[in-house]
Amino acid sequence: MTTTGATGAGFRSRLLRALAEGIAEDGYRRTTVADVVRRARTSRRTFYEHFADKEACYARLLAEANQRIIVRITEAVDPRAPWEEQVRQAVGAWLDAAGATPELTLSWIRDLPSLGAAARALEREVTDHFVVMVQRLCDTEELRAAGLRPVDKQWATILIGGLRELMATAVEEGRGLEALAEPAAEAVIALLGPRR
């Protein structure tokens, strides 16, 4: 059951924020519903009015976080800039956004795929949103004038998967994501560049 209205939205936001805090401190698997309601300063009853279970809360958290990242990337790109600069803007925005919540980024990449069919459907949905974003960002006059072809779903998926793995590895190794900006941008430029 989902509660609507201003009060419901406030509780929902608090629960999502509490889950994100739990993931940052303890990881997804060790964070319990009891931890979430304690952090949110609400009750289990309120939690279950908004989410069927911890996975449903996690799914909503990831969906909203990734939507914000997509918006941030899209807004960061100047479609009139040279195409290589557009790539750097997009990659930099993604790394900045993911680096603001590295534990949640890592959880999205590592924990979500292991949570069953519903989680796998969410992962595909989120990836599809990223694919559409990449395709839209790559379908500009500047890129066509530079001789770049439209990016199909397979190429966009390769690009997204590679960047996700690069970010996950950096977080696991305790490295900041900002150091990935130039090598990641160069890899994307090589992938997207004019093909013979």
PDB file of C-alpha atoms in Angstrom:
ATOM      1  CA  MET A   1       0.000   0.000   0.000  1.00  0.00           C
ATOM      2  CA  THR A   2       1.326   3.438  -0.861  1.00  0.00           C
ATOM      3  CA  THR A   3       0.321   6.578   0.998  1.00  0.00           C
ATOM      4  CA  THR A   4      -0.100   9.780  -0.969  1.00  0.00           C
ATOM      5  CA  GLY A   5      -0.271  13.419  -0.010  1.00  0.00           C
ATOM      6  CA  ALA A   6       2.202  15.820   1.560  1.00  0.00           C
ATOM      7  CA  THR A   7       2.556  13.871   4.793  1.00  0.00           C
ATOM      8  CA  GLY A   8       2.946  10.588   2.915  1.00  0.00           C
ATOM      9  CA  ALA A   9       5.573  12.080   0.622  1.00  0.00           C
ATOM     10  CA  GLY A  10       7.470  13.405   3.651  1.00  0.00           C
ATOM     11  CA  PHE A  11       7.550   9.998   5.324  1.00  0.00           C
ATOM     12  CA  ARG A  12       8.468   8.332   2.036  1.00  0.00           C
ATOM     13  CA  SER A  13      11.387  10.738   1.543  1.00  0.00           C
ATOM     14  CA  ARG A  14      12.575  10.155   5.099  1.00  0.00           C
ATOM     15  CA  LEU A  15      12.451   6.391   4.607  1.00  0.00           C
ATOM     16  CA  LEU A  16      14.385   6.599   1.344  1.00  0.00           C
ATOM     17  CA  ARG A  17      16.989   8.877   2.904  1.00  0.00           C
ATOM     18  CA  ALA A  18      17.262   6.522   5.886  1.00  0.00           C
ATOM     19  CA  LEU A  19      17.858   3.539   3.603  1.00  0.00           C
ATOM     20  CA  ALA A  20      20.528   5.481   1.710  1.00  0.00           C
ATOM     21  CA  GLU A  21      22.226   6.332   5.019  1.00  0.00           C
ATOM     22  CA  GLY A  22      22.060   2.686   6.076  1.00  0.00           C
ATOM     23  CA  ILE A  23      23.641   1.589   2.808  1.00  0.00           C
ATOM     24  CA  ALA A  24      26.392   4.180   3.210  1.00  0.00           C
ATOM     25  CA  GLU A  25      27.215   3.006   6.729  1.00  0.00           C
ATOM     26  CA  ASP A  26      26.446  -0.713   6.737  1.00  0.00           C
ATOM     27  CA  GLY A  27      25.746  -1.800   3.158  1.00  0.00           C
ATOM     28  CA  TYR A  28      22.437  -2.885   1.676  1.00  0.00           C
ATOM     29  CA  ARG A  29      22.495  -6.463   2.942  1.00  0.00           C
ATOM     30  CA  ARG A  30      23.162  -5.514   6.585  1.00  0.00           C
ATOM     31  CA  THR A  31      20.610  -2.704   6.639  1.00  0.00           C
ATOM     32  CA  THR A  32      17.275  -3.905   7.992  1.00  0.00           C
ATOM     33  CA  VAL A  33      13.800  -2.413   7.963  1.00  0.00           C
ATOM     34  CA  ALA A  34      14.287  -1.811  11.693  1.00  0.00           C
ATOM     35  CA  ASP A  35      17.416   0.227  10.885  1.00  0.00           C
ATOM     36  CA  VAL A  36      15.522   2.236   8.289  1.00  0.00           C
ATOM     37  CA  VAL A  37      12.604   3.104  10.580  1.00  0.00           C
ATOM     38  CA  ARG A  38      14.997   3.970  13.424  1.00  0.00           C
ATOM     39  CA  ARG A  39      16.947   6.350  11.181  1.00  0.00           C
ATOM     40  CA  ALA A  40      13.740   7.820   9.741  1.00  0.00           C
ATOM     41  CA  ARG A  41      12.270   8.180  13.239  1.00  0.00           C
ATOM     42  CA  THR A  42       9.072   6.513  12.218  1.00  0.00           C
ATOM     43  CA  SER A  43       7.345   3.169  12.751  1.00  0.00           C
ATOM     44  CA  ARG A  44       7.388  -0.163  10.943  1.00  0.00           C
ATOM     45  CA  ARG A  45       3.693   0.424  10.257  1.00  0.00           C
ATOM     46  CA  THR A  46       4.551   3.655   8.438  1.00  0.00           C
ATOM     47  CA  PHE A  47       7.283   1.869   6.495  1.00  0.00           C
ATOM     48  CA  TYR A  48       4.847  -0.802   5.315  1.00  0.00           C
ATOM     49  CA  GLU A  49       2.263   1.833   4.375  1.00  0.00           C
ATOM     50  CA  HIS A  50       4.790   3.059   1.807  1.00  0.00           C
ATOM     51  CA  PHE A  51       6.731  -0.053   0.783  1.00  0.00           C
ATOM     52  CA  ALA A  52       5.923  -3.747   0.606  1.00  0.00           C
ATOM     53  CA  ASP A  53       9.410  -4.650   1.849  1.00  0.00           C
ATOM     54  CA  LYS A  54      13.031  -3.502   1.964  1.00  0.00           C
ATOM     55  CA  GLU A  55      13.546  -4.439  -1.696  1.00  0.00           C
ATOM     56  CA  ALA A  56      10.648  -2.213  -2.770  1.00  0.00           C
ATOM     57  CA  CYS A  57      12.133   0.694  -0.805  1.00  0.00           C
ATOM     58  CA  TYR A  58      15.537  -0.018  -2.353  1.00  0.00           C
ATOM     59  CA  ALA A  59      14.041  -0.174  -5.841  1.00  0.00           C
ATOM     60  CA  ARG A  60      12.389   3.235  -5.375  1.00  0.00           C
ATOM     61  CA  LEU A  61      15.612   4.693  -3.937  1.00  0.00           C
ATOM     62  CA  LEU A  62      17.653   3.472  -6.907  1.00  0.00           C
ATOM     63  CA  ALA A  63      15.065   4.530  -9.472  1.00  0.00           C
ATOM     64  CA  GLU A  64      14.936   8.063  -8.058  1.00  0.00           C
ATOM     65  CA  ALA A  65      18.713   8.335  -7.613  1.00  0.00           C
ATOM     66  CA  ASN A  66      19.389   7.198 -11.167  1.00  0.00           C
ATOM     67  CA  GLN A  67      16.735   9.515 -12.577  1.00  0.00           C
ATOM     68  CA  ARG A  68      18.446  12.433 -10.819  1.00  0.00           C
ATOM     69  CA  ILE A  69      21.788  11.332 -12.288  1.00  0.00           C
ATOM     70  CA  ILE A  70      20.319  11.160 -15.801  1.00  0.00           C
ATOM     71  CA  VAL A  71      18.886  14.662 -15.426  1.00  0.00           C
ATOM     72  CA  ARG A  72      22.212  15.933 -14.095  1.00  0.00           C
ATOM     73  CA  ILE A  73      24.146  14.438 -17.008  1.00  0.00           C
ATOM     74  CA  THR A  74      21.687  15.748 -19.586  1.00  0.00           C
ATOM     75  CA  GLU A  75      21.769  19.251 -18.115  1.00  0.00           C
ATOM     76  CA  ALA A  76      25.583  19.260 -17.995  1.00  0.00           C
ATOM     77  CA  VAL A  77      26.010  18.727 -21.727  1.00  0.00           C
ATOM     78  CA  ASP A  78      26.132  21.729 -24.042  1.00  0.00           C
ATOM     79  CA  PRO A  79      24.911  20.402 -27.419  1.00  0.00           C
ATOM     80  CA  ARG A  80      26.724  23.255 -29.199  1.00  0.00           C
ATOM     81  CA  ALA A  81      30.132  22.317 -27.767  1.00  0.00           C
ATOM     82  CA  PRO A  82      32.592  20.220 -29.783  1.00  0.00           C
ATOM     83  CA  TRP A  83      31.610  16.564 -29.463  1.00  0.00           C
ATOM     84  CA  GLU A  84      34.679  15.577 -27.456  1.00  0.00           C
ATOM     85  CA  GLU A  85      33.822  18.293 -24.932  1.00  0.00           C
ATOM     86  CA  GLN A  86      30.236  17.022 -24.770  1.00  0.00           C
ATOM     87  CA  VAL A  87      31.605  13.586 -23.874  1.00  0.00           C
ATOM     88  CA  ARG A  88      33.780  15.088 -21.142  1.00  0.00           C
ATOM     89  CA  GLN A  89      30.812  17.039 -19.787  1.00  0.00           C
ATOM     90  CA  ALA A  90      28.602  13.935 -19.678  1.00  0.00           C
ATOM     91  CA  VAL A  91      31.238  11.652 -18.172  1.00  0.00           C
ATOM     92  CA  GLY A  92      32.257  14.309 -15.629  1.00  0.00           C
ATOM     93  CA  ALA A  93      28.647  14.871 -14.568  1.00  0.00           C
ATOM     94  CA  TRP A  94      28.066  11.125 -14.124  1.00  0.00           C
ATOM     95  CA  LEU A  95      31.241  10.686 -12.087  1.00  0.00           C
ATOM     96  CA  ASP A  96      30.436  13.744  -9.947  1.00  0.00           C
ATOM     97  CA  ALA A  97      26.898  12.540  -9.254  1.00  0.00           C
ATOM     98  CA  ALA A  98      27.975   8.944  -8.548  1.00  0.00           C
ATOM     99  CA  GLY A  99      30.895  10.148  -6.441  1.00  0.00           C
ATOM    100  CA  ALA A 100      28.524  12.090  -4.189  1.00  0.00           C
ATOM    101  CA  THR A 101      27.052   8.761  -3.024  1.00  0.00           C
ATOM    102  CA  PRO A 102      29.729   6.152  -3.777  1.00  0.00           C
ATOM    103  CA  GLU A 103      28.267   3.478  -1.497  1.00  0.00           C
ATOM    104  CA  LEU A 104      24.861   3.749  -3.182  1.00  0.00           C
ATOM    105  CA  THR A 105      26.555   3.639  -6.588  1.00  0.00           C
ATOM    106  CA  LEU A 106      28.414   0.489  -5.605  1.00  0.00           C
ATOM    107  CA  SER A 107      25.264  -1.068  -4.180  1.00  0.00           C
ATOM    108  CA  TRP A 108      23.380  -0.350  -7.429  1.00  0.00           C
ATOM    109  CA  ILE A 109      26.112  -2.051  -9.436  1.00  0.00           C
ATOM    110  CA  ARG A 110      26.910  -4.988  -7.125  1.00  0.00           C
ATOM    111  CA  ASP A 111      23.874  -5.675  -4.901  1.00  0.00           C
ATOM    112  CA  LEU A 112      20.939  -5.056  -7.220  1.00  0.00           C
ATOM    113  CA  PRO A 113      21.737  -7.798  -9.766  1.00  0.00           C
ATOM    114  CA  SER A 114      21.750 -10.448  -7.024  1.00  0.00           C
ATOM    115  CA  LEU A 115      18.280  -9.710  -5.660  1.00  0.00           C
ATOM    116  CA  GLY A 116      16.087 -11.750  -7.985  1.00  0.00           C
ATOM    117  CA  ALA A 117      13.754 -11.241 -10.904  1.00  0.00           C
ATOM    118  CA  ALA A 118      12.098  -8.008  -9.757  1.00  0.00           C
ATOM    119  CA  ALA A 119      15.480  -6.419  -9.104  1.00  0.00           C
ATOM    120  CA  ARG A 120      16.743  -7.632 -12.478  1.00  0.00           C
ATOM    121  CA  ALA A 121      13.742  -5.988 -14.136  1.00  0.00           C
ATOM    122  CA  LEU A 122      14.576  -2.734 -12.335  1.00  0.00           C
ATOM    123  CA  GLU A 123      18.207  -2.990 -13.402  1.00  0.00           C
ATOM    124  CA  ARG A 124      17.170  -3.411 -17.042  1.00  0.00           C
ATOM    125  CA  GLU A 125      14.707  -0.527 -16.775  1.00  0.00           C
ATOM    126  CA  VAL A 126      17.330   1.812 -15.317  1.00  0.00           C
ATOM    127  CA  THR A 127      19.895   0.710 -17.911  1.00  0.00           C
ATOM    128  CA  ASP A 128      17.336   1.356 -20.643  1.00  0.00           C
ATOM    129  CA  HIS A 129      16.870   4.904 -19.316  1.00  0.00           C
ATOM    130  CA  PHE A 130      20.636   5.418 -19.499  1.00  0.00           C
ATOM    131  CA  VAL A 131      20.697   3.965 -23.040  1.00  0.00           C
ATOM    132  CA  VAL A 132      18.000   6.385 -24.171  1.00  0.00           C
ATOM    133  CA  MET A 133      19.919   9.266 -22.580  1.00  0.00           C
ATOM    134  CA  VAL A 134      23.135   8.267 -24.381  1.00  0.00           C
ATOM    135  CA  GLN A 135      21.288   7.937 -27.678  1.00  0.00           C
ATOM    136  CA  ARG A 136      19.682  11.367 -27.289  1.00  0.00           C
ATOM    137  CA  LEU A 137      22.949  13.027 -26.277  1.00  0.00           C
ATOM    138  CA  CYS A 138      24.697  11.452 -29.274  1.00  0.00           C
ATOM    139  CA  ASP A 139      22.060  12.506 -31.782  1.00  0.00           C
ATOM    140  CA  THR A 140      23.020  16.149 -32.245  1.00  0.00           C
ATOM    141  CA  GLU A 141      24.022  18.304 -35.180  1.00  0.00           C
ATOM    142  CA  GLU A 142      27.517  18.733 -33.722  1.00  0.00           C
ATOM    143  CA  LEU A 143      28.080  14.988 -33.535  1.00  0.00           C
ATOM    144  CA  ARG A 144      26.621  14.294 -36.986  1.00  0.00           C
ATOM    145  CA  ALA A 145      28.760  17.091 -38.465  1.00  0.00           C
ATOM    146  CA  ALA A 146      31.821  15.437 -36.899  1.00  0.00           C
ATOM    147  CA  GLY A 147      30.981  12.215 -38.743  1.00  0.00           C
ATOM    148  CA  LEU A 148      29.617  10.269 -35.795  1.00  0.00           C
ATOM    149  CA  ARG A 149      26.873   7.787 -36.463  1.00  0.00           C
ATOM    150  CA  PRO A 150      23.875   7.348 -34.173  1.00  0.00           C
ATOM    151  CA  VAL A 151      24.569   5.102 -31.210  1.00  0.00           C
ATOM    152  CA  ASP A 152      22.517   1.908 -31.172  1.00  0.00           C
ATOM    153  CA  LYS A 153      21.382   0.105 -28.032  1.00  0.00           C
ATOM    154  CA  GLN A 154      24.277  -2.373 -28.065  1.00  0.00           C
ATOM    155  CA  TRP A 155      26.959   0.326 -28.262  1.00  0.00           C
ATOM    156  CA  ALA A 156      25.243   2.390 -25.572  1.00  0.00           C
ATOM    157  CA  THR A 157      24.989  -0.680 -23.328  1.00  0.00           C
ATOM    158  CA  ILE A 158      28.696  -1.402 -23.770  1.00  0.00           C
ATOM    159  CA  LEU A 159      29.517   2.201 -22.891  1.00  0.00           C
ATOM    160  CA  ILE A 160      27.275   2.219 -19.812  1.00  0.00           C
ATOM    161  CA  GLY A 161      28.445  -1.191 -18.609  1.00  0.00           C
ATOM    162  CA  GLY A 162      32.086  -0.247 -18.952  1.00  0.00           C
ATOM    163  CA  LEU A 163      31.669   3.001 -17.044  1.00  0.00           C
ATOM    164  CA  ARG A 164      29.639   1.286 -14.311  1.00  0.00           C
ATOM    165  CA  GLU A 165      32.323  -1.367 -13.812  1.00  0.00           C
ATOM    166  CA  LEU A 166      35.054   1.279 -13.765  1.00  0.00           C
ATOM    167  CA  MET A 167      33.167   3.197 -11.062  1.00  0.00           C
ATOM    168  CA  ALA A 168      32.470   0.069  -8.994  1.00  0.00           C
ATOM    169  CA  THR A 169      36.109  -0.979  -9.064  1.00  0.00           C
ATOM    170  CA  ALA A 170      37.268   2.479  -8.004  1.00  0.00           C
ATOM    171  CA  VAL A 171      34.815   2.578  -5.078  1.00  0.00           C
ATOM    172  CA  GLU A 172      35.813  -0.943  -3.978  1.00  0.00           C
ATOM    173  CA  GLU A 173      39.467   0.118  -4.037  1.00  0.00           C
ATOM    174  CA  GLY A 174      38.711   3.275  -2.047  1.00  0.00           C
ATOM    175  CA  ARG A 175      39.608   5.611  -4.888  1.00  0.00           C
ATOM    176  CA  GLY A 176      37.694   8.782  -5.704  1.00  0.00           C
ATOM    177  CA  LEU A 177      35.765   8.797  -8.952  1.00  0.00           C
ATOM    178  CA  GLU A 178      37.139  12.175 -10.047  1.00  0.00           C
ATOM    179  CA  ALA A 179      40.416  10.501 -11.055  1.00  0.00           C
ATOM    180  CA  LEU A 180      38.493   8.478 -13.646  1.00  0.00           C
ATOM    181  CA  ALA A 181      37.267  11.507 -15.579  1.00  0.00           C
ATOM    182  CA  GLU A 182      39.980  11.708 -18.215  1.00  0.00           C
ATOM    183  CA  PRO A 183      40.552   7.993 -18.882  1.00  0.00           C
ATOM    184  CA  ALA A 184      36.790   7.378 -18.943  1.00  0.00           C
ATOM    185  CA  ALA A 185      36.208  10.283 -21.327  1.00  0.00           C
ATOM    186  CA  GLU A 186      39.018   9.088 -23.603  1.00  0.00           C
ATOM    187  CA  ALA A 187      37.508   5.586 -23.699  1.00  0.00           C
ATOM    188  CA  VAL A 188      34.069   6.959 -24.567  1.00  0.00           C
ATOM    189  CA  ILE A 189      35.581   9.204 -27.257  1.00  0.00           C
ATOM    190  CA  ALA A 190      37.352   6.182 -28.748  1.00  0.00           C
ATOM    191  CA  LEU A 191      34.134   4.154 -28.656  1.00  0.00           C
ATOM    192  CA  LEU A 192      31.938   6.866 -30.150  1.00  0.00           C
ATOM    193  CA  GLY A 193      34.461   8.407 -32.552  1.00  0.00           C
ATOM    194  CA  PRO A 194      34.088   8.347 -36.321  1.00  0.00           C
ATOM    195  CA  ARG A 195      34.188   4.754 -37.580  1.00  0.00           C
ATOM    196  CA  ARG A 196      35.562   3.738 -40.925  1.00  0.00           C
TER     197      ARG A 196
END
